Coordinates of C-alpha atoms in Angstrom, one line a residue:
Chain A
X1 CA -32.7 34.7 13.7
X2 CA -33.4 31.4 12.9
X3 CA -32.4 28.6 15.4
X4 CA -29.2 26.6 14.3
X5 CA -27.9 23.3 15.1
X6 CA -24.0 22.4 14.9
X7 CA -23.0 20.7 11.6
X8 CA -20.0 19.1 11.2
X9 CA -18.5 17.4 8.1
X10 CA -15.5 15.3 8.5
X11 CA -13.1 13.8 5.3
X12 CA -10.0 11.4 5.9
X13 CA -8.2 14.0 5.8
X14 CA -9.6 16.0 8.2
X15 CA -12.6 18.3 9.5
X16 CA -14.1 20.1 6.2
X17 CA -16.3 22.4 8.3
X18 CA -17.2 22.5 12.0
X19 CA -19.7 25.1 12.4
X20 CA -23.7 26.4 13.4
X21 CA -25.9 26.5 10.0
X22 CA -29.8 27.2 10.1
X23 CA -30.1 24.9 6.8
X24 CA -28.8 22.4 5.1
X25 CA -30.0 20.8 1.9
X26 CA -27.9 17.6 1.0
X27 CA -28.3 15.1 -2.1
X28 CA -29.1 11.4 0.1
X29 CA -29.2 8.2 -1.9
X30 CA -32.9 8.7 -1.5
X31 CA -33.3 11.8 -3.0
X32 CA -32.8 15.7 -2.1
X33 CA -33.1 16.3 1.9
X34 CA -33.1 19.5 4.4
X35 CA -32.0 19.0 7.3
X36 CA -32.7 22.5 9.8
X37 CA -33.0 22.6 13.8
X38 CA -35.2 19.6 16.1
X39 CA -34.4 17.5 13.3
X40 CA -35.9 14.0 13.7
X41 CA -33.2 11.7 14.3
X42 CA -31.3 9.5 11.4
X43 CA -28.9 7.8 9.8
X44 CA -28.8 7.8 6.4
X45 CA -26.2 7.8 3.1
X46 CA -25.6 10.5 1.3
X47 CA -24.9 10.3 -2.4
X48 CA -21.9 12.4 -4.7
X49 CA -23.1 15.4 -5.1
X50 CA -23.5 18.9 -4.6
X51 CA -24.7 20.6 -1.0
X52 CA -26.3 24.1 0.4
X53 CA -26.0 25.5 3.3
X54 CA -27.8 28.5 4.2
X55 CA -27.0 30.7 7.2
X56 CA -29.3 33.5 7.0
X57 CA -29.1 35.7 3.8
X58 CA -25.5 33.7 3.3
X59 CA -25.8 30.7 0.9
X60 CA -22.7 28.3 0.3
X61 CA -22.4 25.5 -1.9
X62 CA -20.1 22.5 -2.2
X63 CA -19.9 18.8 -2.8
X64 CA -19.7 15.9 -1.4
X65 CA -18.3 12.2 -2.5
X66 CA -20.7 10.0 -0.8
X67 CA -20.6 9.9 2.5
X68 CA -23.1 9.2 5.6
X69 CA -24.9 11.6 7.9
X70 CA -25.6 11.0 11.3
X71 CA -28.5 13.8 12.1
X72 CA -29.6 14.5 15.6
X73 CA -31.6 17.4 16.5
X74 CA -28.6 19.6 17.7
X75 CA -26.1 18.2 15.6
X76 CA -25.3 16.4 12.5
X77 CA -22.0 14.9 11.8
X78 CA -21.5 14.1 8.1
X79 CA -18.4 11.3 7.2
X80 CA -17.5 11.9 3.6
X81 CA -15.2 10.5 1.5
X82 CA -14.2 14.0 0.4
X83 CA -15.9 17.4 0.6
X84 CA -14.9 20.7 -1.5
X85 CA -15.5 24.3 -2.0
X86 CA -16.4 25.4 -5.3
X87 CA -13.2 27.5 -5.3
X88 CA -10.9 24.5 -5.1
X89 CA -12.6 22.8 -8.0
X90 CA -10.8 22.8 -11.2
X91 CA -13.3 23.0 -13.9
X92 CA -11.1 22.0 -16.6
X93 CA -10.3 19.4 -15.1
X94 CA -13.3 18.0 -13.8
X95 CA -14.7 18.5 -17.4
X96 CA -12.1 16.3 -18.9
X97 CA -13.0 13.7 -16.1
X98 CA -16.1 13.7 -17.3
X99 CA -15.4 13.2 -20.8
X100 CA -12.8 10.8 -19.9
X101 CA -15.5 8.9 -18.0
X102 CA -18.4 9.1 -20.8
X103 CA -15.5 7.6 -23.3
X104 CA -14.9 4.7 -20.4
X105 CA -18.4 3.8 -20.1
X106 CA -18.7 3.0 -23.9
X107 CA -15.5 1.1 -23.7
X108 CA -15.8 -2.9 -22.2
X109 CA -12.0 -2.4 -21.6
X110 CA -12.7 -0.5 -18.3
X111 CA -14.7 -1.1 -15.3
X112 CA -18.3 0.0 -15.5
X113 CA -18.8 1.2 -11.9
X114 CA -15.6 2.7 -11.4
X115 CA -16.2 5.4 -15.0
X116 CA -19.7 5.5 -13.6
X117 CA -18.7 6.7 -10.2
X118 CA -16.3 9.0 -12.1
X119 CA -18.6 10.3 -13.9
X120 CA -20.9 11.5 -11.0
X121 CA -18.4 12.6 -9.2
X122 CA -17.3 14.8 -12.1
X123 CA -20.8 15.7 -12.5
X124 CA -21.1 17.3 -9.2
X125 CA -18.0 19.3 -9.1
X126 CA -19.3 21.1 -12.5
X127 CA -22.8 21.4 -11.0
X128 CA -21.4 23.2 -7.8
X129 CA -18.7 25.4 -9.8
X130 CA -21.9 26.7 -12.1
X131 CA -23.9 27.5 -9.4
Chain W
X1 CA 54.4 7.5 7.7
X2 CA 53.0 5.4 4.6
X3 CA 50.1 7.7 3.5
X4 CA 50.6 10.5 1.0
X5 CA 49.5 13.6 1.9
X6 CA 47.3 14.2 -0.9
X7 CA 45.6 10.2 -0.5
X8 CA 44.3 12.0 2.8
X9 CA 43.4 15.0 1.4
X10 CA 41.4 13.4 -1.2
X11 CA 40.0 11.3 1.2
X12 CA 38.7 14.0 3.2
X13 CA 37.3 16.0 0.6
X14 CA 35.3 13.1 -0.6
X15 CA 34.1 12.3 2.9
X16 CA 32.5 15.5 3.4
X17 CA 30.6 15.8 0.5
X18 CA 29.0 12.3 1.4
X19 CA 28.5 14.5 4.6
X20 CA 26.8 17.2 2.9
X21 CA 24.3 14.9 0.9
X22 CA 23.7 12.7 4.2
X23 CA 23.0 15.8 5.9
X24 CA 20.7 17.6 3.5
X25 CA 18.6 14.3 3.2
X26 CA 17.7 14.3 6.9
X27 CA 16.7 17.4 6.8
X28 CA 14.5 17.0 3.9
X29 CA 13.4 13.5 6.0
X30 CA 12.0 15.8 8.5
X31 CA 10.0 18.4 6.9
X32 CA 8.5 15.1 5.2
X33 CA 8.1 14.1 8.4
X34 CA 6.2 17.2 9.7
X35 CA 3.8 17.0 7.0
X36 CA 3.0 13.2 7.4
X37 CA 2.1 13.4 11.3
X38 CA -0.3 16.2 10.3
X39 CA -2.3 13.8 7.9
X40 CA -2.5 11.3 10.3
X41 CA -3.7 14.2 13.2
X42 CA -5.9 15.1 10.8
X43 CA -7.3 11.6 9.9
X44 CA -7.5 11.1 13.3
X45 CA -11.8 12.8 13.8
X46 CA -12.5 11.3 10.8
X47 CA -11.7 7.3 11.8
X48 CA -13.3 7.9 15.9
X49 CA -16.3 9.5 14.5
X50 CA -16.7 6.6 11.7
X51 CA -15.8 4.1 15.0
X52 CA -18.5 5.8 16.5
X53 CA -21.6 5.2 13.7
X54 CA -20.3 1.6 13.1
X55 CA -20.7 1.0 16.8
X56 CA -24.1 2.2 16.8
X57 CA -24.4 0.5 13.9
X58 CA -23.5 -2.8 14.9
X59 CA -25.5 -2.8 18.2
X60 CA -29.0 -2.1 15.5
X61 CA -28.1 -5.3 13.6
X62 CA -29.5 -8.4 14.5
X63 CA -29.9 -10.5 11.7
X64 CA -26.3 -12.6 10.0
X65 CA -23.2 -10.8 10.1
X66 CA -21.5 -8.9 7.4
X67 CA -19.8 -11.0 4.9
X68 CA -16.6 -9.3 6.0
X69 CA -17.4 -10.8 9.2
X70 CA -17.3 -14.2 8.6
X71 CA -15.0 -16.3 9.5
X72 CA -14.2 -19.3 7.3
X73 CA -11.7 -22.1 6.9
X74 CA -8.3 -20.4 6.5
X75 CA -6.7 -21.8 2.7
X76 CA -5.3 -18.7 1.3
X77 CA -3.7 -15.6 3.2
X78 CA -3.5 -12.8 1.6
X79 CA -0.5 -9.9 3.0
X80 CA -1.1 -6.2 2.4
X81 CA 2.5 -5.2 2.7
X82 CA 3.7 -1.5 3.3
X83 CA 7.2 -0.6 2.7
X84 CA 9.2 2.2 1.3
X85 CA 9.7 3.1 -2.2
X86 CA 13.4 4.1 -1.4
X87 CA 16.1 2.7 0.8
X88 CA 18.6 5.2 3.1
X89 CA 16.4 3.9 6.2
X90 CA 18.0 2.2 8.6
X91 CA 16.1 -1.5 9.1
X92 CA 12.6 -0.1 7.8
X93 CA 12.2 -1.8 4.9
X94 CA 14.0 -4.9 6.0
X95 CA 12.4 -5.1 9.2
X96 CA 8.4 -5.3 8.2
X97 CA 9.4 -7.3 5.0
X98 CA 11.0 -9.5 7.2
X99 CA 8.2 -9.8 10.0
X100 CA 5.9 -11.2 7.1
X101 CA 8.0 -13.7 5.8
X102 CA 8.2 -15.0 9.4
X103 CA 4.8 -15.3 9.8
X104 CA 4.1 -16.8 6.0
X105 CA 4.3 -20.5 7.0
X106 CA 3.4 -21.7 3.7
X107 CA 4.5 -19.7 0.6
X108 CA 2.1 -21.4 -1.7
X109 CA -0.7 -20.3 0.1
X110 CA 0.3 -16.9 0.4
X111 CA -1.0 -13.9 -1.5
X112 CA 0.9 -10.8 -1.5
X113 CA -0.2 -6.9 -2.2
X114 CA 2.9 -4.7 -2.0
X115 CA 3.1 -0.7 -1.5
X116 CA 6.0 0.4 -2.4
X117 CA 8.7 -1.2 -4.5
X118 CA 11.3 -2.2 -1.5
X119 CA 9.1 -4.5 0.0
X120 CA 7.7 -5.8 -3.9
X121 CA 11.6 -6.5 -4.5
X122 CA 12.6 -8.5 -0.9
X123 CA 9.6 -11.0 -2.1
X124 CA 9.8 -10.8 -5.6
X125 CA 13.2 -11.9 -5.2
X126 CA 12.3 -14.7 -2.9
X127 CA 9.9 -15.9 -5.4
X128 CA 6.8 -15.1 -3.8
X129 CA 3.4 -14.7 -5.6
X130 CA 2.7 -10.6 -5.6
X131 CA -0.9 -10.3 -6.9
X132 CA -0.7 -6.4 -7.0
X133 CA 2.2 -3.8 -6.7
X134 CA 1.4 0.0 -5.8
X135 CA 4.4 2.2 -6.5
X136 CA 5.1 5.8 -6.1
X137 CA 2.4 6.5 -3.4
X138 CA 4.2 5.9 -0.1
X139 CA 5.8 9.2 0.2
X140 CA 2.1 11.4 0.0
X141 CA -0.4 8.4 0.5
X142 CA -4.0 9.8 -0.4
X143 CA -7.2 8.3 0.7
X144 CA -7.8 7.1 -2.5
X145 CA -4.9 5.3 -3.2
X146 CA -5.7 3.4 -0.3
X147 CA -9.7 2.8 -1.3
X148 CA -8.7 1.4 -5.0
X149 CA -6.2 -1.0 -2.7
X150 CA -9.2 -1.9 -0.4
X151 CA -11.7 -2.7 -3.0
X152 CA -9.1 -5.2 -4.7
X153 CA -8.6 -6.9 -1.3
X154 CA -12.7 -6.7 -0.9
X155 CA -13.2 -8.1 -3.9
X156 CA -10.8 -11.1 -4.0
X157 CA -11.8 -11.5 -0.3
X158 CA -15.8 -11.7 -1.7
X159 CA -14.7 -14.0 -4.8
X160 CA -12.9 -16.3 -1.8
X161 CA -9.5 -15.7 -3.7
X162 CA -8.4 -15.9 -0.3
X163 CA -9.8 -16.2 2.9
X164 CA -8.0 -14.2 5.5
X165 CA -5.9 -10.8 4.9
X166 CA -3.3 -9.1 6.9
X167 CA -2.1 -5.8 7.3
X168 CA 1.4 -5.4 7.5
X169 CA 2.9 -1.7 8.1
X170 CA 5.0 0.0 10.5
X171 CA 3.7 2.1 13.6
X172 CA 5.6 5.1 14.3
X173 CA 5.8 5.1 17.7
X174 CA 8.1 8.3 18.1
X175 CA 10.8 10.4 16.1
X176 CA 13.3 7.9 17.6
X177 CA 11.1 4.5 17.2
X178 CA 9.0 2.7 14.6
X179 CA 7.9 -0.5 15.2
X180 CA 6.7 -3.3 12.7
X181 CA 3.0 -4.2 13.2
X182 CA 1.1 -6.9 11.5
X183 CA -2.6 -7.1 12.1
X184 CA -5.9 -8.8 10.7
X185 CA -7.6 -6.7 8.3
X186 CA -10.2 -9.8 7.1
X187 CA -12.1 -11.1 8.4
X188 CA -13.4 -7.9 10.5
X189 CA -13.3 -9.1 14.3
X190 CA -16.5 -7.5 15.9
X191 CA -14.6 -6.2 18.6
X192 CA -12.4 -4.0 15.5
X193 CA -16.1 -2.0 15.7
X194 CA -17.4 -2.6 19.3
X195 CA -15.3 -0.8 21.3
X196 CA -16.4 0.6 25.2
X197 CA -14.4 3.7 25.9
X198 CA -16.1 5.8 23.0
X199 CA -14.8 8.9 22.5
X200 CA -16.7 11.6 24.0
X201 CA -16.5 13.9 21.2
X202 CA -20.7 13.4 20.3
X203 CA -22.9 13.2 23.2
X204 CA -26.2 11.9 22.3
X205 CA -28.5 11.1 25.2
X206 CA -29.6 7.3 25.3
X207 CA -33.4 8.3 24.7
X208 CA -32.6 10.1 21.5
X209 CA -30.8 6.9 20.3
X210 CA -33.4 4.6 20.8
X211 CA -35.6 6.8 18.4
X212 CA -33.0 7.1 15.5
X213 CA -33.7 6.5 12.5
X214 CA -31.8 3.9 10.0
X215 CA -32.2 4.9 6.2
X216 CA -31.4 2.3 4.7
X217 CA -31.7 -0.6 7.1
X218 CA -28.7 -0.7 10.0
X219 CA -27.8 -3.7 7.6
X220 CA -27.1 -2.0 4.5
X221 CA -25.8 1.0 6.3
X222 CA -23.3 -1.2 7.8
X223 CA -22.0 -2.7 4.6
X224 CA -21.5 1.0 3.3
X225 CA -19.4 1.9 6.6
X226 CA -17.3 -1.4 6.2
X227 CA -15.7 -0.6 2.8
X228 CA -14.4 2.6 4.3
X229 CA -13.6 0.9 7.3
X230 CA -11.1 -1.3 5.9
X231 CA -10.1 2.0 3.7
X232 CA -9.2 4.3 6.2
X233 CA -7.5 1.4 8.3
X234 CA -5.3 1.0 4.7
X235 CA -5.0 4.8 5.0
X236 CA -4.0 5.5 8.2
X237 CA -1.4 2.3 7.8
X238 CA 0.0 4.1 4.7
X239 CA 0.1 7.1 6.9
X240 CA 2.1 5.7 10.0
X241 CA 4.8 3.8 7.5
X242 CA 4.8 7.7 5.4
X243 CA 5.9 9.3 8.9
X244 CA 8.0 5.7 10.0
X245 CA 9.5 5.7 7.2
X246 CA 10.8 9.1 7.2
X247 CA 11.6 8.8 10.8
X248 CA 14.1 5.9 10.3
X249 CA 15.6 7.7 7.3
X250 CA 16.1 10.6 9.6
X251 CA 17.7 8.5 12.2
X252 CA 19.7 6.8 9.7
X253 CA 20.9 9.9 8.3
X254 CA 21.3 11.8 11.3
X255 CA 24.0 8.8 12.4
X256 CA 25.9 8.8 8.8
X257 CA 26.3 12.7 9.1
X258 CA 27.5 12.1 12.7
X259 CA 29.6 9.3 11.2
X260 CA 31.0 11.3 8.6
X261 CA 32.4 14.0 10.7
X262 CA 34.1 11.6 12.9
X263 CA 35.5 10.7 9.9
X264 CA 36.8 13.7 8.7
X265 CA 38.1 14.7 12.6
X266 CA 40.4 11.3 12.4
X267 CA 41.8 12.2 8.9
X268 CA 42.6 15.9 9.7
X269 CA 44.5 15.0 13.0
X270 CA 46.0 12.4 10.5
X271 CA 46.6 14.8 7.7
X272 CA 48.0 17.2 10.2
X273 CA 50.4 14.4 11.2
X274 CA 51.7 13.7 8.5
X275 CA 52.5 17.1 7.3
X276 CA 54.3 18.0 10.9
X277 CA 56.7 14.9 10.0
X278 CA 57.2 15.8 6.6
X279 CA 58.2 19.0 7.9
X280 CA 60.3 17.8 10.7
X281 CA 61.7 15.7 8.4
X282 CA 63.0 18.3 6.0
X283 CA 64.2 20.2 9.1
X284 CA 66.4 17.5 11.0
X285 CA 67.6 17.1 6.8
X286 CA 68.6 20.8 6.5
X287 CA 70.1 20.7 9.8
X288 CA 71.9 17.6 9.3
X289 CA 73.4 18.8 5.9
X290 CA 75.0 22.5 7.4
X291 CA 76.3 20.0 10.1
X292 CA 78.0 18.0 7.6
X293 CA 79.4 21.4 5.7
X294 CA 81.4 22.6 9.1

């Protein structure tokens, strides 16, 4: 078995997952990461969108809004504005978010970064429930 | 005696179904309760570990501080106010609203965003200039409610629409005590995100720090982790007045119920009273009359 370092993400409203992983592939404002074991150490952001981690044989997915990763080789804390299972994901909904955002970003009426942040954030949820 | 028996047997009715509704309140004030000290236990890693970064953070940066750092001549204040969106609380509402009109010295100068409508009403009343209201969200604050409130504040604080902000809300200190609080939000004070006693929760060894890694710069990384910052301090206030405010309604309704039924114990020995001499009454009557008929 592969060697496994302690990952931890933490929301506002409270510790999303606080376990040992062998891989994790996150989406960072500079593009696609993994992060596995002896990682070098870093501090970087990490953008909305969707996450893997892979134990094994086991692969999960789920998202994240943004957040920032603190990686050390044993452990990696991630701080994130909200993290979610596919399974508590409404896909209607997050499909209508993403219409309602698309219709927002045409419109001058409404604030350009806010539908645009919608809109990715919409974008991910539908991404991870179709995995 | 003056009072009719029925007056008191009104009265009593009435007072116990105030009884009943003061009674079912508190308890529904403290399963509300219950469930607003878990959000704040559970914001609780979220806010050390986020201390934690920002303090590492802050030690990396060398070159001018944060814009949210900076002090500058103090024209404007702007007051983030957090109140309840209902009364049946004791003092609560009263007692922040009232904290922050004490320490307003000029009200033309003075910027206010309200959460919740009892604290928009005390200054709106007053004549006071409310730049933004937030309704409905003090019950079951979310972490979002609170961002959309810190970006406003961010923004007019950027835009110099006002030059210093405050952060008015109150602490829950047990079931039995909530206290008022009023702290400095803006400008950040860089001992808000220097502190000394970290918590031990992440250990890193001080040779692995020296070698990490900042991507982006510490700079930019630190105006990311300042937004949320001031968010999450917005949260956990909204948080601490969700599980005050219930508290003091608790409290408050905890006393009326105890109120009541020292209400309704006065006017039973009363109605009992009165019936005994209505009765003794009819007695000595009876007996008086079949005296007369000898």
């Amino acid at each position: 078995m592969a060697e496994t370092f302690r990952l931890k993400i933490i929301s506002p409203i409270g510790i999303f997952l606080d376990e040992d992983v062998e891989r994790m592939v996150v989406r960072g404002t500079e593009g696609e990461f993994a992060i596995l074991y002896d990682h070098t150490p870093l501090t970087t952001t990490v953008a909305v969108g969707t996450f893997i981690i892979l134990n094994g044989k086991e692969k999960r997915t789920g998202t994240l809004l943004g957040g920032l990763a603190t990686i050390n080789p044993k452990e990696t804390i991630i701080l994130t504005d909200a993290a979610e299972w596919p399974h508590e994901i409404d896909l209607e909904r997050a499909k209508q978010a993403k219409e309602r955002a698309l219709k927002r970003l045409q419109d001058e009426k409404f604030d350009s970064a806010r539908a645009q942040a919608a809109l990715e954030r919409a974008i991910a949820r539908i991404n991870a429930k179709e995995q | 005696m003056a009072d009719n028996i029925q007056d008191i047997k009104r009265r009593i009715k009435s007072v116990n179904s105030t009884k009943q509704i003061t009674h079912a309140m508190e308890l529904v004030a403290s399963a509300k309760l219950r469930k607003s000290r878990e959000l704040a236990e559970g914001r609780r890693p979220y806010f050390d570990a986020m201390i934690e970064s920002m303090n590492r953070i802050v030690a990396k940066t060398t070159g001018a501080p944060n814009e949210f750092m900076k002090l500058r001549e103090v024209k404007k204040v702007a007051y983030i106010l957090i109140t309840a969106d209902r009364g049946f609380a004791g003092g609560f509402n009263a007692n922040v609203s009232k904290m922050v009109e004490e320490h307003i010295d000029n009200k033309e100068n003075a910027v206010l965003y309200t959460v919740g409508t009892k604290g928009r009403d005390h200054f709106k009343n007053r004549f006071y200039h409310i730049e933004g209201e937030y309704d409905g969200i003090t019950e079951n604050p979310s972490y979002f409610h609170a961002k959309e409130v810190a970006n406003i504040i961010m923004n007019g604080f950027k835009n110099e629409e006002f030059d210093e902000v405050y952060l008015a809300y109150t602490k829950f200190v047990s079931m039995i005590s909530q206290k008022p609080e009023l702290v400095r939000l803006l400008p950040l004070k860089r001992e808000d995100v220097e502190v000394d006693s970290l918590d031990d929760a992440v250990d890193i060894p001080i040779e692995e720090m020296t070698v990490m890694r900042y991507e982006p710069e510490p700079e930019d990384l630190l105006s990311y982790l300042i937004p949320n910052y001031i968010s999450d301090t917005i949260y956990g206030a909204m948080i601490e007045s969700a599980a005050s405010q219930q508290g003091a309604r608790r409290m408050a309704m905890e006393s009326a119920t105890t109120n009541a039924n020292d209400m309704i114990e006065g006017l039973t020995l009363k109605f009992n009273r009165v019936r005994q001499a209505a009765i003794t009454q009819e007695i000595s009557e009876i007996v008086s009359g079949a005296e007369a008929l000898k």
